[in-house]
mmCIF file of C-alpha atoms in Angstrom:
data_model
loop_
_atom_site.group_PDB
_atom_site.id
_atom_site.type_symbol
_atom_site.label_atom_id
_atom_site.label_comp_id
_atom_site.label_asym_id
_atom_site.label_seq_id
_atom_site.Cartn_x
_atom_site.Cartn_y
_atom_site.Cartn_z
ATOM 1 C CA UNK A 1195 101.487 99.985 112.744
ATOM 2 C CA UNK A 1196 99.061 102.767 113.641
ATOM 3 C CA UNK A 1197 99.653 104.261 116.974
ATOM 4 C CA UNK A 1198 96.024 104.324 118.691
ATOM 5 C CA UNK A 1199 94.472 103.687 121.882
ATOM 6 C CA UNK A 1200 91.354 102.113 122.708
ATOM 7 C CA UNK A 1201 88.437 104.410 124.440
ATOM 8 C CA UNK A 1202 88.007 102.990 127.930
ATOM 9 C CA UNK A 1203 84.196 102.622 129.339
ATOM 10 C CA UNK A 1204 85.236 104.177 132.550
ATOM 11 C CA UNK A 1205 86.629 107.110 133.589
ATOM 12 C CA UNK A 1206 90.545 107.186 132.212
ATOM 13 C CA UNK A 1207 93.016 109.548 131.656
ATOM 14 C CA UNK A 1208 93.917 107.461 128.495
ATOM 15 C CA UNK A 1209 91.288 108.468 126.797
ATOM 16 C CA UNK A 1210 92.839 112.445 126.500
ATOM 17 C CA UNK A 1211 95.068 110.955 124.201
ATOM 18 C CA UNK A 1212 91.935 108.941 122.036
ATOM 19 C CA UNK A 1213 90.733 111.750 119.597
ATOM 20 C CA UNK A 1214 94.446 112.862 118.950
ATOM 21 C CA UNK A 1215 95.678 110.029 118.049
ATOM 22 C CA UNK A 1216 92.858 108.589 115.761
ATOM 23 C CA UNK A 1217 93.126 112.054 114.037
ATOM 24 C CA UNK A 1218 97.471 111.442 113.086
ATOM 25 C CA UNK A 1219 96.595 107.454 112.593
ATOM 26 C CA UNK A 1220 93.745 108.483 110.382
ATOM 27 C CA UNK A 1221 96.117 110.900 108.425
ATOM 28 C CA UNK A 1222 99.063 108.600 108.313
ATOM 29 C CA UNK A 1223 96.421 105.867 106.969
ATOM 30 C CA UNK A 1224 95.459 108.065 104.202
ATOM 31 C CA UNK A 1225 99.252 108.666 102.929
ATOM 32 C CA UNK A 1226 99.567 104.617 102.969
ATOM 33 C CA UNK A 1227 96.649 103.995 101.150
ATOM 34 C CA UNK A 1228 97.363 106.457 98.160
ATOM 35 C CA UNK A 1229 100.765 104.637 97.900
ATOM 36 C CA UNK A 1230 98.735 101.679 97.993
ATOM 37 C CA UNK A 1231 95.521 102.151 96.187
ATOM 38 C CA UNK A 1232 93.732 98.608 98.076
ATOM 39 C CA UNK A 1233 91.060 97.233 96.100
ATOM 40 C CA UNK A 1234 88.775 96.727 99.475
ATOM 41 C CA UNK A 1235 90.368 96.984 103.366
ATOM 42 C CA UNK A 1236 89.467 94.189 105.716
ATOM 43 C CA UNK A 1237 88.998 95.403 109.433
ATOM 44 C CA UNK A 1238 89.275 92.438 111.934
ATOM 45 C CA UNK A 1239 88.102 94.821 114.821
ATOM 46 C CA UNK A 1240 89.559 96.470 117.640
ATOM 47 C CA UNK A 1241 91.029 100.100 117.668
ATOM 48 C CA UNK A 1242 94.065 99.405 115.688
ATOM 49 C CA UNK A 1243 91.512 99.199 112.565
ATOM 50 C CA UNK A 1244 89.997 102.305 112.821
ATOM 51 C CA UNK A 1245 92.508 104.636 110.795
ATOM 52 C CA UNK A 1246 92.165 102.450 107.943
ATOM 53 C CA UNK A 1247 88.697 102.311 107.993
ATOM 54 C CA UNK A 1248 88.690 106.017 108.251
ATOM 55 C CA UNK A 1249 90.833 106.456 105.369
ATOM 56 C CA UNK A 1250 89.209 103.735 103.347
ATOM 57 C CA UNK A 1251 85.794 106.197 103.632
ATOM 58 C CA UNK A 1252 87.693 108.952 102.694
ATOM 59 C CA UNK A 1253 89.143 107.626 99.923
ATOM 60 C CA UNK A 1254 85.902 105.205 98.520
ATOM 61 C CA UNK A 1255 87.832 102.235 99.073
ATOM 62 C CA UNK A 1256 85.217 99.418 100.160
ATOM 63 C CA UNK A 1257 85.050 97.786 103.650
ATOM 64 C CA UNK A 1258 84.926 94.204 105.046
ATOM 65 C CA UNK A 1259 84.397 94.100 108.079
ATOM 66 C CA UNK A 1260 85.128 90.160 109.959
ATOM 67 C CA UNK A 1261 83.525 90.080 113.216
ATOM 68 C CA UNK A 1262 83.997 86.085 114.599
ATOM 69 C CA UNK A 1263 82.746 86.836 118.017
ATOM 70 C CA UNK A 1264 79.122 86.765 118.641
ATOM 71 C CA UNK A 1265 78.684 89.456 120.443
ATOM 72 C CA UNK A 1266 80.458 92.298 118.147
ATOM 73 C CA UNK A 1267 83.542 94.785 119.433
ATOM 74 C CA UNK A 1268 82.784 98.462 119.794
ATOM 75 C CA UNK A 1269 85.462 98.987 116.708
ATOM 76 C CA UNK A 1270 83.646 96.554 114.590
ATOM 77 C CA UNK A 1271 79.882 98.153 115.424
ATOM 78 C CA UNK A 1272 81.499 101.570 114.111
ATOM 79 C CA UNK A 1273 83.436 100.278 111.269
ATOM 80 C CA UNK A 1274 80.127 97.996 110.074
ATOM 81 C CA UNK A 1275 78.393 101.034 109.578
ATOM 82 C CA UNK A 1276 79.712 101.966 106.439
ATOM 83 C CA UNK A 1277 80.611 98.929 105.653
ATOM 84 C CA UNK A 1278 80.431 97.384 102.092
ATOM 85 C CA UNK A 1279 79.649 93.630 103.647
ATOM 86 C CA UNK A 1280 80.114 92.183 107.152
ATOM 87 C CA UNK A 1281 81.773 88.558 107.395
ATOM 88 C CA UNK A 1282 80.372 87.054 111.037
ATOM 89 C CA UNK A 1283 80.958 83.674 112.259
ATOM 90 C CA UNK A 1284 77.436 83.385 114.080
ATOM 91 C CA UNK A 1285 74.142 83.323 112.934
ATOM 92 C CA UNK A 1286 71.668 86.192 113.960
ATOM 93 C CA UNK A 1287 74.464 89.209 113.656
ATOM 94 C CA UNK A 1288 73.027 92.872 114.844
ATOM 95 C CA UNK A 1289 75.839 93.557 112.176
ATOM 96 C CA UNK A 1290 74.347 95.126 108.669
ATOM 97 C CA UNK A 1291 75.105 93.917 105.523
ATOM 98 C CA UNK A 1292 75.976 90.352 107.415
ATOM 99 C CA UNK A 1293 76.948 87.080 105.443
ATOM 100 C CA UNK A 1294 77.712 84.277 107.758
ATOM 101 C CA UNK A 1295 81.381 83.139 106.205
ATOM 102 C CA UNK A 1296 82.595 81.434 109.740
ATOM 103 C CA UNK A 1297 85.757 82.842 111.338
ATOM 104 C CA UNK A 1298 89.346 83.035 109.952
ATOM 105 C CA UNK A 1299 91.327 80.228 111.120
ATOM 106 C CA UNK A 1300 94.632 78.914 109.953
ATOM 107 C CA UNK A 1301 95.128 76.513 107.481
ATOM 108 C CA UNK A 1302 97.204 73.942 109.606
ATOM 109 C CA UNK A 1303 94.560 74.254 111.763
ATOM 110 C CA UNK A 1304 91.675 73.327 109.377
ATOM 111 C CA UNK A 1305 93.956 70.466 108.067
ATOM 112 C CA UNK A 1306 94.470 68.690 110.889
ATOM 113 C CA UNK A 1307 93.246 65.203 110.948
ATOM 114 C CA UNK A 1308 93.363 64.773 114.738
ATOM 115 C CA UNK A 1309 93.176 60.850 114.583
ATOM 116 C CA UNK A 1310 96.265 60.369 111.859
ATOM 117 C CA UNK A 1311 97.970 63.307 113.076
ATOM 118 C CA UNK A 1312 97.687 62.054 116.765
ATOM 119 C CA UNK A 1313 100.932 60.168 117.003
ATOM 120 C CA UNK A 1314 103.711 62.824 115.317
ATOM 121 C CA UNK A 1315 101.989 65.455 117.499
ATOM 122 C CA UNK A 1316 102.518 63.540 120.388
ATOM 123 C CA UNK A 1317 106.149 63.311 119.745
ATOM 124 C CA UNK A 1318 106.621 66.615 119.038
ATOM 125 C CA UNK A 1319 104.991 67.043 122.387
ATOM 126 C CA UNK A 1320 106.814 64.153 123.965
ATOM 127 C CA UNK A 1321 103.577 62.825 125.477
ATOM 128 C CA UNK A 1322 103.730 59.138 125.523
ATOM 129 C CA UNK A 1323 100.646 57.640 122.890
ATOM 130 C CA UNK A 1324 99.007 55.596 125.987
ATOM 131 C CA UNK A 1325 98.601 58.534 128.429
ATOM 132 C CA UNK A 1326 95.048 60.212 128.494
ATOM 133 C CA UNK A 1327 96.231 64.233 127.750
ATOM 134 C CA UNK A 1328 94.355 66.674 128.922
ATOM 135 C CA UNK A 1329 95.352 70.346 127.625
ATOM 136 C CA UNK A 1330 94.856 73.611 129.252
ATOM 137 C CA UNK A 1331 94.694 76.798 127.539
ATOM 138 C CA UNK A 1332 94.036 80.373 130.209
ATOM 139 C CA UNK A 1333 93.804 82.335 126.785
ATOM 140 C CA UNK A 1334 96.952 84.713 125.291
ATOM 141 C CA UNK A 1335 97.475 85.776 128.976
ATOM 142 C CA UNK A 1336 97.015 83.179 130.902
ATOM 143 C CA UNK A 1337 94.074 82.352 133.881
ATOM 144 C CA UNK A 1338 94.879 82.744 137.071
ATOM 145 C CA UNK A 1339 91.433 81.149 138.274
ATOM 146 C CA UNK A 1340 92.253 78.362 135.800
ATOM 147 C CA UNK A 1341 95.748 77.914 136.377
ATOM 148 C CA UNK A 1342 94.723 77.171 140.184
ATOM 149 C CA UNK A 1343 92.052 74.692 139.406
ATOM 150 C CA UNK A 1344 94.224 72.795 137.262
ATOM 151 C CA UNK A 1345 96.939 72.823 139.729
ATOM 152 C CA UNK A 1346 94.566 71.226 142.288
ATOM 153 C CA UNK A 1347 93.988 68.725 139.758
ATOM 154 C CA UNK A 1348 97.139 67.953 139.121
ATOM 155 C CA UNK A 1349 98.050 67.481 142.883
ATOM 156 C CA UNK A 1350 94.965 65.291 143.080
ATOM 157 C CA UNK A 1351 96.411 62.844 140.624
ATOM 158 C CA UNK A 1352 99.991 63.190 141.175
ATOM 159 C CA UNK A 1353 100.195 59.598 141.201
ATOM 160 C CA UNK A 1354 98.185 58.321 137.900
ATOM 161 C CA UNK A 1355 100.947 57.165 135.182
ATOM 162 C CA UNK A 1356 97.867 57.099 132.732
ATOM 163 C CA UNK A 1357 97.537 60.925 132.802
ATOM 164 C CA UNK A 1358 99.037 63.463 131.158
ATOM 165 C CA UNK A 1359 98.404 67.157 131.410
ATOM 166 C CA UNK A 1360 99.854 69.639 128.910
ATOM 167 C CA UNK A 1361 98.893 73.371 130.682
ATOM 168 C CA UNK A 1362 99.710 76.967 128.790
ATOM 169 C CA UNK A 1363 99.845 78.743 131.538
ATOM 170 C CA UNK A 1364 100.301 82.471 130.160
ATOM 171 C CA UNK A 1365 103.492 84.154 130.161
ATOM 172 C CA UNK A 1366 102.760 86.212 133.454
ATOM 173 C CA UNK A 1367 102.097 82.907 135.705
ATOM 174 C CA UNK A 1368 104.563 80.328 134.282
ATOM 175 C CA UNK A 1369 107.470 81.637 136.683
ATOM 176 C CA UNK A 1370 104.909 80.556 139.440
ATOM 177 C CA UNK A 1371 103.176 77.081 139.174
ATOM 178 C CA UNK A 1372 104.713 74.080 140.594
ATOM 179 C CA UNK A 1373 105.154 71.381 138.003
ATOM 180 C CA UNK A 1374 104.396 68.434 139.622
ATOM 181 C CA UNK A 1375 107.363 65.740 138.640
ATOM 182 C CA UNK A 1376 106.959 62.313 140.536
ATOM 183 C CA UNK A 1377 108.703 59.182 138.853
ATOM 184 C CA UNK A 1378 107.962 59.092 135.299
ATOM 185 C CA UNK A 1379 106.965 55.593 135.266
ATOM 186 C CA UNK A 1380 104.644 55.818 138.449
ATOM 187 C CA UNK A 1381 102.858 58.981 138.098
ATOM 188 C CA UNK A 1382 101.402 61.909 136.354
ATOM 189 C CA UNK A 1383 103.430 63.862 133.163
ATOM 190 C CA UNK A 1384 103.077 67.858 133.682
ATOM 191 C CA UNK A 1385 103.888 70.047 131.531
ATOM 192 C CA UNK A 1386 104.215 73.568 131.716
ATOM 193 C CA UNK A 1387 104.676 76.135 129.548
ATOM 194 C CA UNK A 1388 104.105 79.844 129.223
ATOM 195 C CA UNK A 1389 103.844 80.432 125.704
ATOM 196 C CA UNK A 1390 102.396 77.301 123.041
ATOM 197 C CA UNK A 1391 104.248 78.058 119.983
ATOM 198 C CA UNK A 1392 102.631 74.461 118.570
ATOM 199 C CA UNK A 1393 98.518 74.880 118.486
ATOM 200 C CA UNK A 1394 98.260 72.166 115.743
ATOM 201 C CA UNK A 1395 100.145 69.656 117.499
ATOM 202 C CA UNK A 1396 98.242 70.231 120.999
ATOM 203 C CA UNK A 1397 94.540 69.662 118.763
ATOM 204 C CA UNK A 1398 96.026 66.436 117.730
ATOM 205 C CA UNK A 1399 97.819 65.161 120.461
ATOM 206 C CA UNK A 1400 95.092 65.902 123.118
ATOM 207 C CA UNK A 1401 91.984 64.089 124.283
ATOM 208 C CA UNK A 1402 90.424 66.392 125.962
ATOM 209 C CA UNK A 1403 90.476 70.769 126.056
ATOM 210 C CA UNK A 1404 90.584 72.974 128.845
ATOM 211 C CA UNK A 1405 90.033 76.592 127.868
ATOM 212 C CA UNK A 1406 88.604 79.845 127.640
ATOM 213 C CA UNK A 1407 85.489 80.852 125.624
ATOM 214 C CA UNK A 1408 87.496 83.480 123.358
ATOM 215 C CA UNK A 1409 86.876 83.539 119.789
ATOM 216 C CA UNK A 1410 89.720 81.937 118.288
ATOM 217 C CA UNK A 1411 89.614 79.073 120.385
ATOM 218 C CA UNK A 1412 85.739 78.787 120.409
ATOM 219 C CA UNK A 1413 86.082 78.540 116.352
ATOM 220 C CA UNK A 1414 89.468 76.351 116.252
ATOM 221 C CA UNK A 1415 87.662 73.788 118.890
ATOM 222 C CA UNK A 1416 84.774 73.611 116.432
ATOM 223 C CA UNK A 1417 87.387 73.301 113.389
ATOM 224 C CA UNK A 1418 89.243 70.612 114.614
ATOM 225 C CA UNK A 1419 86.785 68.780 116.904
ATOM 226 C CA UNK A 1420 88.545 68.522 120.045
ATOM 227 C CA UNK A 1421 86.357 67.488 123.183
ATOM 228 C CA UNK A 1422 86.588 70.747 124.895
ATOM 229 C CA UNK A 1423 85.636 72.215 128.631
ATOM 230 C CA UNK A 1424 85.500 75.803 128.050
ATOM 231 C CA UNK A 1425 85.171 78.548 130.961
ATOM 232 C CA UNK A 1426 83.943 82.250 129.812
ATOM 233 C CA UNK A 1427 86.150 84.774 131.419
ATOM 234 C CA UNK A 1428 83.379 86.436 133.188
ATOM 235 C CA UNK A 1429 85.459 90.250 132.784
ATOM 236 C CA UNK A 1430 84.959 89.891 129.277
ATOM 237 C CA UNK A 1431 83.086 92.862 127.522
ATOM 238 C CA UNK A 1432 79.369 92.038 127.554
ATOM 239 C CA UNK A 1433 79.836 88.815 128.081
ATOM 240 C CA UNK A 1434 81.152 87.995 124.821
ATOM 241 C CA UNK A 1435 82.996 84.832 125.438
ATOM 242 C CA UNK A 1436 79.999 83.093 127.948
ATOM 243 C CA UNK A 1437 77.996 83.788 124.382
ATOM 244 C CA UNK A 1438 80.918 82.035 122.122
ATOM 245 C CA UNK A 1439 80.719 78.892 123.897
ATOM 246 C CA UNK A 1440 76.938 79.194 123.832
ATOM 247 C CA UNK A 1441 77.142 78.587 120.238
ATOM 248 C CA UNK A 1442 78.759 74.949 120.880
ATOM 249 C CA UNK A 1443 77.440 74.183 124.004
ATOM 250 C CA UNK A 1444 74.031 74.631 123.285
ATOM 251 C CA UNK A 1445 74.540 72.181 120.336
ATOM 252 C CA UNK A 1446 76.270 69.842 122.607
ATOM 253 C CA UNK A 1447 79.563 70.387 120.598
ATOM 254 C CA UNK A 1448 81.409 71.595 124.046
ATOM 255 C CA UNK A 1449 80.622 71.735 128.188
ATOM 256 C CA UNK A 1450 81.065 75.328 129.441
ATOM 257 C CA UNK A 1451 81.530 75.688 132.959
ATOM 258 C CA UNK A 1452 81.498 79.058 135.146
ATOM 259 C CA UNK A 1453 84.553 80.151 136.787
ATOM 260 C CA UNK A 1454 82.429 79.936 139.690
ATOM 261 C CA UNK A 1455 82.014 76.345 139.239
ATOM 262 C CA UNK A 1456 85.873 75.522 138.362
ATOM 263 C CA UNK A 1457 86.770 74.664 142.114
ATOM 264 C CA UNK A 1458 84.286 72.172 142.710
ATOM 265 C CA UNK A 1459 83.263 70.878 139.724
ATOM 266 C CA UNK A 1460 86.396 71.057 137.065
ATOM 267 C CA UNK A 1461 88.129 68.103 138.155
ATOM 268 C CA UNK A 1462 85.347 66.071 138.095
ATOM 269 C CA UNK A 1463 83.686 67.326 134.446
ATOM 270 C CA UNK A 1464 87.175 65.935 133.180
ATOM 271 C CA UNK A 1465 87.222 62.624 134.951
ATOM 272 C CA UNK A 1466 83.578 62.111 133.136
ATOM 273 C CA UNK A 1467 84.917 62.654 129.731
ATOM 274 C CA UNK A 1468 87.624 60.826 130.667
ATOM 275 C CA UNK A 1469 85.807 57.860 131.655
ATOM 276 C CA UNK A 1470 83.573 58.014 128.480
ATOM 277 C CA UNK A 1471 84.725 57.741 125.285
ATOM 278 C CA UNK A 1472 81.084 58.100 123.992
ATOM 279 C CA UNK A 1473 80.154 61.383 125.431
ATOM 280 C CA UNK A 1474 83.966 62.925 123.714
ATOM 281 C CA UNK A 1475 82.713 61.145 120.957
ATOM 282 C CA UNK A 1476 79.486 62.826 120.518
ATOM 283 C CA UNK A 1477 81.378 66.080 121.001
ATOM 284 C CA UNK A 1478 83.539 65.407 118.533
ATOM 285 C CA UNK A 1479 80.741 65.105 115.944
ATOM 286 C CA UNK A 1480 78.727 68.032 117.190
ATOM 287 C CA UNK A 1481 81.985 70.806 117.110
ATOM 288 C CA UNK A 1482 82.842 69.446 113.740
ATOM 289 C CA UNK A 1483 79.687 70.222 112.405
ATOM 290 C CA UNK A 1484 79.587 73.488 113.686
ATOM 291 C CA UNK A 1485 82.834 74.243 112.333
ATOM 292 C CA UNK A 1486 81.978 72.953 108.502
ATOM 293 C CA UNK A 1487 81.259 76.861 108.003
ATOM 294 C CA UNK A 1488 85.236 77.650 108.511
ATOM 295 C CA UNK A 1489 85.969 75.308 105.614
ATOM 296 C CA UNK A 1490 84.008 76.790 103.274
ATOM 297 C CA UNK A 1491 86.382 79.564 101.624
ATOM 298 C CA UNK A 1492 82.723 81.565 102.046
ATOM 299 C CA UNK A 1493 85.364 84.445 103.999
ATOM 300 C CA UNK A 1494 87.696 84.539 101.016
ATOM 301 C CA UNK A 1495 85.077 84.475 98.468
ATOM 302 C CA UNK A 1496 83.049 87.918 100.012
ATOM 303 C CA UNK A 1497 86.314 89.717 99.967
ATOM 304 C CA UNK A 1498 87.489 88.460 96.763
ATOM 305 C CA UNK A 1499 83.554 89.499 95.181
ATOM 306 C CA UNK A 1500 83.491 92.819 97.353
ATOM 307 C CA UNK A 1501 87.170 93.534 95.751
ATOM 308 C CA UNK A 1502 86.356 93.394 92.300
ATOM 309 C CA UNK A 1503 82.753 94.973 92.709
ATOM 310 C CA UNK A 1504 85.199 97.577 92.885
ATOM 311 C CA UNK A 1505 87.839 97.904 90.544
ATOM 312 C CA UNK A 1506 87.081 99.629 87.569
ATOM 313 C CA UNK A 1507 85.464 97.815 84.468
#
């Protein structure tokens, strides 16, 4: 809505254009709001939020700021600041003001029930109910590093009719993997798409999760329980993500692996899980219990309390 752009680390050119353009969003912000007159704002992070928040202090509206990675965003250290309350996802947040209120995630996420829901997803997904799916996930771009390890995989196994793999590829590398299509009867099912427009359905229908270590699918993996590999993208900013999946993996709710590792050790981390219906098992129990914190309307209660804190008596 507001037209920003984010202040770059490095030396850019783009960021000529930063202070302008905060200044007009800022204004434009405050004209909305008066129309508006919000009760509290609610900045998810990134630059796009930083008009509002701007206006918001100008005009005394209250803050909440919701911070679900664990290593906070340069917009969401700024807008914290002045901050009436910080909602954070982790434990241990440099954030002020913090309430640990776990991380937004959809309702048809949170209501999945991946054991009754197992068999509808799989026909949405047209995976047959006796193939072992694994799904792969590069993040809202895509992986490249990922996209070739799983294709190696794939090629590996061409010829298993007890496998399926279901891989979101990112819309910028779906024009270029090879789906691998032997007999249907004989070998391997692989799909590939660019974009999954069906989350819920992949948590249910899946045994096993191949993904990044961003926030939303850190927090969804620990919502719905899905046995999960998950590789940090080792360009992200302070090495957010590697820090996400810390959160599971150290509580044996997930297995990260390095992108350094994918290559030689990726195809065999999966044929272990595979092979063990324990160890998914355990990691089952483990994410879920990390994720009881995203069912527990605590989000929706701070702003709700930090909302009428302010409205006049």
């Amino acid at each position: 809505f507001f037209d920003v752009v984010g202040f770059q680390r490095s030396l850019s050119r783009r960021n000529l254009g930063f202070v302008p353009k905060m200044w007009r969003a800022r204004r434009d912000a405050v004209t909305l709001m008066r129309t508006l007159q919000p009760s509290v704002v609610v900045s998810v992070g990134g630059y796009a939020s930083m008009p509002a928040v701007f206006a918001a202090r100008k005009l005394g509206v209250p803050v909440v700021v919701v911070s679900y990675d664990f290593v906070p965003g340069r917009a969401s250290q700024l807008s914290a600041r002045s901050a009436a309350a910080c909602a954070v996802a982790f434990e241990d947040s440099p954030l002020p003001r913090a309430e640990v209120t776990g991380a937004p995630v959809r309702q048809e996420v949170l209501a999945l029930d991946r054991t009754a829901d197992r068999a509808a997803a799989r026909r949405r997904l047209g995976v047959p109910t006796d193939r072992f799916l694994v799904a792969v996930m590069g993040g809202s771009l895509g992986s490249g590093v990922l996209n070739k390890a799983i294709a190696d995989y794939v090629a590996a196994h061409r010829d298993d009719a007890s496998l399926a793999v279901r891989q979101v590829a990112g819309e910028r590398f779906v024009d270029s993997i090879e789906v691998v299509e032997p007999e249907a009867e004989t070998g391997i099912l692989h799909q590939v798409v660019g974009y999954e427009p069906d989350m819920p359905a992949v948590y249910a229908a899946a045994d096993l999760l191949v993904g990044r270590g961003g926030a939303s699918t850190v927090h969804e993996v620990a919502a719905t329980g899905i046995p999960a590999i998950l590789v940090p993208w080792s360009g992200a900013a302070d090495d957010h993500q590697t820090q996400n999946v810390r959160w599971l993996s150290d509580d044996g709710a997930a297995v990260m692996m390095r992108e350094a590792e994918l290559a030689s050790d990726l195809a065999g981390a999966i044929e272990e899980l595979r092979d063990d219906d324990e160890a998914r098992d355990r990691l089952t129990v483990a994410a879920r219990r990390r994720g009881e914190v995203h069912r527990s309307g605590a989000l929706a209660a701070l702003i709700e309390r930090v909302a009428i804190a302010s409205s006049p008596t």
